[in-house]
Amino acid sequence: MDIQAFFKLSYGLYVVSARSGEKKYGCIVNTLQQVTAEPPMLSVAVNKNSVTAKAILDSGRFCGTVLTETADLHLIGTFGFKNSEAVDKFAAFSTKEDENNIPYLTEHAAARYSCEVAGTLDLGTHILIIGKVTEAEILSDEPVMTYDYYHRVVKGGTPPTAPSYKGNISHKPAQKAQWRCKICGYIYEGDPLPADFVCPICGQGADKFEKV
Ligand code: FE
């Protein structure tokens, strides 16, 4: 099987969020999509070990938010590479709460969809969650973030927990020397890697980088 073939699939970049009691949960996904129009339903595949997945399944509700191209590595690092049990991921950003008190981003966001869980499918490493949309709202007219834009322009990595993880194989041959963060996959271009370099996605130091 040529796993490069999977690079031909296109995705967006989204935050799915949930609430369980007082606790707020959220994580980045690239697998949110509309699956039916009447009634409007979305599907999302979330890693089974994710605390956000547990909160969605416990509460039976979630909110999906479409990120815009303005979403930077600080936002993606916070929602993509930190744990909602350890930090309030929403604290540093402008947010609102939907009718189910689920937080969602109001900056770097194009639209949000509030959903109730209508079904699930166990996929082994991930769980596919079907959500019936109960509320939808446009948040801005900024261009939406595609996964391709994230890799090409934002130069972000893919965590091993993502459904589309392929070992962080580059889309194109490297032109310059590259250093890869062993934690999140972020690629630094240049040589040498500065000794005081801090990964802009996951916050780890230069000792966690390896030369590609
Ligand atoms: Fe990193």
PDB file of C-alpha atoms and ligand atoms in Angstrom:
ATOM      1  CA  MET A   1       0.000   0.000   0.000  1.00  0.00           C
ATOM      2  CA  ASP A   2       1.314   3.470  -0.905  1.00  0.00           C
ATOM      3  CA  ILE A   3       0.523   5.601   2.150  1.00  0.00           C
ATOM      4  CA  GLN A   4       1.433   8.685   0.105  1.00  0.00           C
ATOM      5  CA  ALA A   5      -1.952   8.103  -1.587  1.00  0.00           C
ATOM      6  CA  PHE A   6      -3.624   9.271   1.617  1.00  0.00           C
ATOM      7  CA  PHE A   7      -2.087  12.740   1.129  1.00  0.00           C
ATOM      8  CA  LYS A   8      -4.589  13.186  -1.723  1.00  0.00           C
ATOM      9  CA  LEU A   9      -7.446  13.397   0.778  1.00  0.00           C
ATOM     10  CA  SER A  10      -8.285  16.951   1.826  1.00  0.00           C
ATOM     11  CA  TYR A  11      -9.379  18.072   5.289  1.00  0.00           C
ATOM     12  CA  GLY A  12     -10.106  21.148   7.322  1.00  0.00           C
ATOM     13  CA  LEU A  13      -9.007  21.928  10.851  1.00  0.00           C
ATOM     14  CA  TYR A  14     -11.545  22.099  13.654  1.00  0.00           C
ATOM     15  CA  VAL A  15     -11.949  22.273  17.405  1.00  0.00           C
ATOM     16  CA  VAL A  16     -14.457  19.937  19.018  1.00  0.00           C
ATOM     17  CA  SER A  17     -15.458  20.929  22.528  1.00  0.00           C
ATOM     18  CA  ALA A  18     -17.556  19.514  25.332  1.00  0.00           C
ATOM     19  CA  ARG A  19     -18.425  20.076  28.952  1.00  0.00           C
ATOM     20  CA  SER A  20     -18.614  17.649  31.834  1.00  0.00           C
ATOM     21  CA  GLY A  21     -19.780  19.377  35.017  1.00  0.00           C
ATOM     22  CA  GLU A  22     -17.579  22.416  35.567  1.00  0.00           C
ATOM     23  CA  LYS A  23     -14.819  21.100  33.349  1.00  0.00           C
ATOM     24  CA  LYS A  24     -14.314  22.347  29.769  1.00  0.00           C
ATOM     25  CA  TYR A  25     -12.825  20.075  27.127  1.00  0.00           C
ATOM     26  CA  GLY A  26     -11.618  20.725  23.614  1.00  0.00           C
ATOM     27  CA  CYS A  27      -9.251  19.303  21.028  1.00  0.00           C
ATOM     28  CA  ILE A  28      -8.199  19.804  17.428  1.00  0.00           C
ATOM     29  CA  VAL A  29      -9.527  17.409  14.818  1.00  0.00           C
ATOM     30  CA  ASN A  30      -9.311  17.279  11.030  1.00  0.00           C
ATOM     31  CA  THR A  31     -12.177  14.820  10.630  1.00  0.00           C
ATOM     32  CA  LEU A  32     -15.325  16.882  11.196  1.00  0.00           C
ATOM     33  CA  GLN A  33     -17.672  16.732   8.236  1.00  0.00           C
ATOM     34  CA  GLN A  34     -21.332  17.060   7.330  1.00  0.00           C
ATOM     35  CA  VAL A  35     -22.859  13.669   6.532  1.00  0.00           C
ATOM     36  CA  THR A  36     -26.548  14.472   6.021  1.00  0.00           C
ATOM     37  CA  ALA A  37     -28.577  17.611   5.255  1.00  0.00           C
ATOM     38  CA  GLU A  38     -32.029  16.667   6.509  1.00  0.00           C
ATOM     39  CA  PRO A  39     -31.710  16.539   9.435  1.00  0.00           C
ATOM     40  CA  PRO A  40     -28.281  18.219   9.434  1.00  0.00           C
ATOM     41  CA  MET A  41     -25.772  15.804  10.923  1.00  0.00           C
ATOM     42  CA  LEU A  42     -21.996  15.824  11.313  1.00  0.00           C
ATOM     43  CA  SER A  43     -19.507  13.064  11.960  1.00  0.00           C
ATOM     44  CA  VAL A  44     -16.190  13.339  13.770  1.00  0.00           C
ATOM     45  CA  ALA A  45     -13.531  10.724  14.552  1.00  0.00           C
ATOM     46  CA  VAL A  46     -11.819  11.287  17.906  1.00  0.00           C
ATOM     47  CA  ASN A  47      -9.017   9.297  19.528  1.00  0.00           C
ATOM     48  CA  LYS A  48     -10.500   6.989  22.167  1.00  0.00           C
ATOM     49  CA  ASN A  49      -7.865   8.045  24.716  1.00  0.00           C
ATOM     50  CA  SER A  50      -8.823  11.710  24.373  1.00  0.00           C
ATOM     51  CA  VAL A  51     -10.442  13.192  27.482  1.00  0.00           C
ATOM     52  CA  THR A  52     -12.578  15.307  25.135  1.00  0.00           C
ATOM     53  CA  ALA A  53     -13.973  12.117  23.571  1.00  0.00           C
ATOM     54  CA  LYS A  54     -14.908  10.847  27.047  1.00  0.00           C
ATOM     55  CA  ALA A  55     -16.620  14.159  27.895  1.00  0.00           C
ATOM     56  CA  ILE A  56     -18.592  14.046  24.614  1.00  0.00           C
ATOM     57  CA  LEU A  57     -19.744  10.487  25.272  1.00  0.00           C
ATOM     58  CA  ASP A  58     -20.543  11.170  28.966  1.00  0.00           C
ATOM     59  CA  SER A  59     -22.546  14.328  28.237  1.00  0.00           C
ATOM     60  CA  GLY A  60     -24.036  13.273  24.898  1.00  0.00           C
ATOM     61  CA  ARG A  61     -23.223  16.671  23.398  1.00  0.00           C
ATOM     62  CA  PHE A  62     -20.439  18.510  21.636  1.00  0.00           C
ATOM     63  CA  CYS A  63     -19.731  21.652  19.688  1.00  0.00           C
ATOM     64  CA  GLY A  64     -17.701  21.722  16.473  1.00  0.00           C
ATOM     65  CA  THR A  65     -15.896  24.929  15.447  1.00  0.00           C
ATOM     66  CA  VAL A  66     -14.303  25.595  12.047  1.00  0.00           C
ATOM     67  CA  LEU A  67     -10.873  27.257  12.392  1.00  0.00           C
ATOM     68  CA  THR A  68      -9.799  30.055  10.054  1.00  0.00           C
ATOM     69  CA  GLU A  69      -6.393  30.595   8.426  1.00  0.00           C
ATOM     70  CA  THR A  70      -5.662  33.137  11.182  1.00  0.00           C
ATOM     71  CA  ALA A  71      -5.371  30.326  13.770  1.00  0.00           C
ATOM     72  CA  ASP A  72      -1.706  30.325  14.805  1.00  0.00           C
ATOM     73  CA  LEU A  73       0.574  27.716  16.335  1.00  0.00           C
ATOM     74  CA  HIS A  74      -0.208  28.983  19.843  1.00  0.00           C
ATOM     75  CA  LEU A  75      -3.886  28.115  19.370  1.00  0.00           C
ATOM     76  CA  ILE A  76      -3.148  24.855  17.605  1.00  0.00           C
ATOM     77  CA  GLY A  77      -0.511  23.944  20.202  1.00  0.00           C
ATOM     78  CA  THR A  78      -2.949  24.631  23.031  1.00  0.00           C
ATOM     79  CA  PHE A  79      -5.858  22.637  21.608  1.00  0.00           C
ATOM     80  CA  GLY A  80      -3.836  20.040  19.734  1.00  0.00           C
ATOM     81  CA  PHE A  81      -1.008  19.138  22.073  1.00  0.00           C
ATOM     82  CA  LYS A  82      -2.160  19.830  25.635  1.00  0.00           C
ATOM     83  CA  ASN A  83      -4.522  17.923  27.938  1.00  0.00           C
ATOM     84  CA  SER A  84      -7.904  19.418  28.923  1.00  0.00           C
ATOM     85  CA  GLU A  85      -7.631  17.758  32.358  1.00  0.00           C
ATOM     86  CA  ALA A  86      -4.393  19.663  33.031  1.00  0.00           C
ATOM     87  CA  VAL A  87      -5.141  23.109  31.602  1.00  0.00           C
ATOM     88  CA  ASP A  88      -8.147  25.260  30.716  1.00  0.00           C
ATOM     89  CA  LYS A  89      -7.446  25.442  26.997  1.00  0.00           C
ATOM     90  CA  PHE A  90     -10.064  28.166  26.511  1.00  0.00           C
ATOM     91  CA  ALA A  91      -8.605  30.585  29.107  1.00  0.00           C
ATOM     92  CA  ALA A  92      -6.282  32.433  26.703  1.00  0.00           C
ATOM     93  CA  PHE A  93      -8.860  32.914  23.933  1.00  0.00           C
ATOM     94  CA  SER A  94     -12.133  34.738  23.251  1.00  0.00           C
ATOM     95  CA  THR A  95     -14.948  32.281  23.790  1.00  0.00           C
ATOM     96  CA  LYS A  96     -18.690  32.005  24.258  1.00  0.00           C
ATOM     97  CA  GLU A  97     -20.853  29.157  25.455  1.00  0.00           C
ATOM     98  CA  ASP A  98     -23.602  27.533  23.436  1.00  0.00           C
ATOM     99  CA  GLU A  99     -27.088  26.644  24.682  1.00  0.00           C
ATOM    100  CA  ASN A 100     -25.633  23.545  26.369  1.00  0.00           C
ATOM    101  CA  ASN A 101     -22.952  25.628  28.170  1.00  0.00           C
ATOM    102  CA  ILE A 102     -20.277  24.135  25.913  1.00  0.00           C
ATOM    103  CA  PRO A 103     -17.460  26.633  25.257  1.00  0.00           C
ATOM    104  CA  TYR A 104     -16.442  27.496  21.704  1.00  0.00           C
ATOM    105  CA  LEU A 105     -13.890  29.886  20.209  1.00  0.00           C
ATOM    106  CA  THR A 106     -15.158  33.181  18.815  1.00  0.00           C
ATOM    107  CA  GLU A 107     -11.733  34.206  17.412  1.00  0.00           C
ATOM    108  CA  HIS A 108      -9.968  32.359  14.573  1.00  0.00           C
ATOM    109  CA  ALA A 109     -13.338  30.680  14.006  1.00  0.00           C
ATOM    110  CA  ALA A 110     -15.580  30.672  10.921  1.00  0.00           C
ATOM    111  CA  ALA A 111     -18.619  28.768  12.211  1.00  0.00           C
ATOM    112  CA  ARG A 112     -19.803  26.559  15.042  1.00  0.00           C
ATOM    113  CA  TYR A 113     -22.271  23.713  15.248  1.00  0.00           C
ATOM    114  CA  SER A 114     -23.850  22.511  18.487  1.00  0.00           C
ATOM    115  CA  CYS A 115     -24.687  18.836  18.350  1.00  0.00           C
ATOM    116  CA  GLU A 116     -26.300  16.039  20.303  1.00  0.00           C
ATOM    117  CA  VAL A 117     -24.752  12.612  19.901  1.00  0.00           C
ATOM    118  CA  ALA A 118     -26.947  10.486  17.621  1.00  0.00           C
ATOM    119  CA  GLY A 119     -24.688   7.454  17.312  1.00  0.00           C
ATOM    120  CA  THR A 120     -21.163   6.102  17.687  1.00  0.00           C
ATOM    121  CA  LEU A 121     -18.998   3.515  15.956  1.00  0.00           C
ATOM    122  CA  ASP A 122     -15.945   1.954  17.591  1.00  0.00           C
ATOM    123  CA  LEU A 123     -13.056   2.083  15.107  1.00  0.00           C
ATOM    124  CA  GLY A 124     -10.363   0.587  17.316  1.00  0.00           C
ATOM    125  CA  THR A 125      -8.001   3.501  17.939  1.00  0.00           C
ATOM    126  CA  HIS A 126     -10.745   6.073  17.332  1.00  0.00           C
ATOM    127  CA  ILE A 127     -14.447   6.456  17.897  1.00  0.00           C
ATOM    128  CA  LEU A 128     -16.667   7.851  15.150  1.00  0.00           C
ATOM    129  CA  ILE A 129     -19.288  10.126  16.659  1.00  0.00           C
ATOM    130  CA  ILE A 130     -22.400  11.192  14.741  1.00  0.00           C
ATOM    131  CA  GLY A 131     -23.889  14.480  15.895  1.00  0.00           C
ATOM    132  CA  LYS A 132     -27.321  15.876  15.115  1.00  0.00           C
ATOM    133  CA  VAL A 133     -26.921  19.648  14.753  1.00  0.00           C
ATOM    134  CA  THR A 134     -29.208  21.601  17.093  1.00  0.00           C
ATOM    135  CA  GLU A 135     -27.728  25.051  16.453  1.00  0.00           C
ATOM    136  CA  ALA A 136     -25.384  26.510  13.812  1.00  0.00           C
ATOM    137  CA  GLU A 137     -23.847  29.964  13.571  1.00  0.00           C
ATOM    138  CA  ILE A 138     -21.397  31.809  11.278  1.00  0.00           C
ATOM    139  CA  LEU A 139     -18.630  33.441  13.354  1.00  0.00           C
ATOM    140  CA  SER A 140     -16.586  35.176  10.645  1.00  0.00           C
ATOM    141  CA  ASP A 141     -16.049  35.357   6.888  1.00  0.00           C
ATOM    142  CA  GLU A 142     -12.263  34.762   7.137  1.00  0.00           C
ATOM    143  CA  PRO A 143     -10.957  31.957   4.857  1.00  0.00           C
ATOM    144  CA  VAL A 144     -11.182  28.600   6.598  1.00  0.00           C
ATOM    145  CA  MET A 145      -8.053  26.648   7.553  1.00  0.00           C
ATOM    146  CA  THR A 146      -7.441  23.612   5.380  1.00  0.00           C
ATOM    147  CA  TYR A 147      -5.128  20.827   6.503  1.00  0.00           C
ATOM    148  CA  ASP A 148      -2.943  21.560   3.481  1.00  0.00           C
ATOM    149  CA  TYR A 149      -2.644  25.244   4.484  1.00  0.00           C
ATOM    150  CA  TYR A 150      -1.779  24.157   8.037  1.00  0.00           C
ATOM    151  CA  HIS A 151       1.100  21.980   6.803  1.00  0.00           C
ATOM    152  CA  ARG A 152       2.351  24.290   4.025  1.00  0.00           C
ATOM    153  CA  VAL A 153       1.948  27.764   5.535  1.00  0.00           C
ATOM    154  CA  VAL A 154       1.587  27.354   9.278  1.00  0.00           C
ATOM    155  CA  LYS A 155       4.146  24.499   9.131  1.00  0.00           C
ATOM    156  CA  GLY A 156       2.317  22.552  11.795  1.00  0.00           C
ATOM    157  CA  GLY A 157       2.746  18.871  12.649  1.00  0.00           C
ATOM    158  CA  THR A 158       0.350  15.959  13.037  1.00  0.00           C
ATOM    159  CA  PRO A 159       0.260  14.178  16.402  1.00  0.00           C
ATOM    160  CA  PRO A 160       0.473  10.364  16.400  1.00  0.00           C
ATOM    161  CA  THR A 161      -3.053  10.315  17.916  1.00  0.00           C
ATOM    162  CA  ALA A 162      -4.614  11.795  14.744  1.00  0.00           C
ATOM    163  CA  PRO A 163      -6.668   9.501  12.474  1.00  0.00           C
ATOM    164  CA  SER A 164      -4.642  10.694   9.477  1.00  0.00           C
ATOM    165  CA  TYR A 165      -1.191  10.280  11.108  1.00  0.00           C
ATOM    166  CA  LYS A 166       1.333   8.866   8.626  1.00  0.00           C
ATOM    167  CA  GLY A 167       4.535   9.148  10.608  1.00  0.00           C
ATOM    168  CA  ASN A 168       4.929  12.857   9.774  1.00  0.00           C
ATOM    169  CA  ILE A 169       6.273  12.070   6.329  1.00  0.00           C
ATOM    170  CA  SER A 170       6.914  15.351   4.515  1.00  0.00           C
ATOM    171  CA  HIS A 171       4.686  16.214   1.564  1.00  0.00           C
ATOM    172  CA  LYS A 172       7.754  17.370  -0.373  1.00  0.00           C
ATOM    173  CA  PRO A 173      11.467  16.551  -0.262  1.00  0.00           C
ATOM    174  CA  ALA A 174      13.275  18.782   2.227  1.00  0.00           C
ATOM    175  CA  GLN A 175      15.170  21.715   0.695  1.00  0.00           C
ATOM    176  CA  LYS A 176      16.968  22.702   3.902  1.00  0.00           C
ATOM    177  CA  ALA A 177      18.232  20.883   6.970  1.00  0.00           C
ATOM    178  CA  GLN A 178      15.285  20.006   9.184  1.00  0.00           C
ATOM    179  CA  TRP A 179      14.844  19.215  12.840  1.00  0.00           C
ATOM    180  CA  ARG A 180      11.704  17.404  13.995  1.00  0.00           C
ATOM    181  CA  CYS A 181      10.111  17.715  17.431  1.00  0.00           C
ATOM    182  CA  LYS A 182       9.806  14.136  18.729  1.00  0.00           C
ATOM    183  CA  ILE A 183       6.771  15.145  20.797  1.00  0.00           C
ATOM    184  CA  CYS A 184       4.494  16.857  18.280  1.00  0.00           C
ATOM    185  CA  GLY A 185       6.132  16.553  14.863  1.00  0.00           C
ATOM    186  CA  TYR A 186       6.829  20.278  14.355  1.00  0.00           C
ATOM    187  CA  ILE A 187       9.590  20.822  11.779  1.00  0.00           C
ATOM    188  CA  TYR A 188      12.261  23.493  12.260  1.00  0.00           C
ATOM    189  CA  GLU A 189      14.104  24.393   9.050  1.00  0.00           C
ATOM    190  CA  GLY A 190      17.740  25.443   9.324  1.00  0.00           C
ATOM    191  CA  ASP A 191      21.018  24.364  10.839  1.00  0.00           C
ATOM    192  CA  PRO A 192      22.034  24.383  13.568  1.00  0.00           C
ATOM    193  CA  LEU A 193      18.935  24.239  15.753  1.00  0.00           C
ATOM    194  CA  PRO A 194      19.437  27.025  18.323  1.00  0.00           C
ATOM    195  CA  ALA A 195      20.223  25.548  21.766  1.00  0.00           C
ATOM    196  CA  ASP A 196      17.511  27.695  23.394  1.00  0.00           C
ATOM    197  CA  PHE A 197      14.881  26.822  20.774  1.00  0.00           C
ATOM    198  CA  VAL A 198      11.409  26.128  22.167  1.00  0.00           C
ATOM    199  CA  CYS A 199       8.866  24.215  20.086  1.00  0.00           C
ATOM    200  CA  PRO A 200       6.107  26.702  19.140  1.00  0.00           C
ATOM    201  CA  ILE A 201       3.497  23.938  19.192  1.00  0.00           C
ATOM    202  CA  CYS A 202       4.142  21.850  22.281  1.00  0.00           C
ATOM    203  CA  GLY A 203       6.603  23.984  24.236  1.00  0.00           C
ATOM    204  CA  GLN A 204       9.401  21.380  24.482  1.00  0.00           C
ATOM    205  CA  GLY A 205      13.072  22.412  24.315  1.00  0.00           C
ATOM    206  CA  ALA A 206      15.792  21.733  21.742  1.00  0.00           C
ATOM    207  CA  ASP A 207      16.731  18.429  23.450  1.00  0.00           C
ATOM    208  CA  LYS A 208      13.448  16.930  22.175  1.00  0.00           C
ATOM    209  CA  PHE A 209      14.356  17.597  18.515  1.00  0.00           C
ATOM    210  CA  GLU A 210      16.024  15.163  16.165  1.00  0.00           C
ATOM    211  CA  LYS A 211      17.620  15.893  12.801  1.00  0.00           C
ATOM    212  CA  VAL A 212      15.503  14.624   9.883  1.00  0.00           C
TER     213      VAL A 212
HETATM  214 FE    FE B   1       6.730  20.043  19.691  1.00  0.00          FE
END
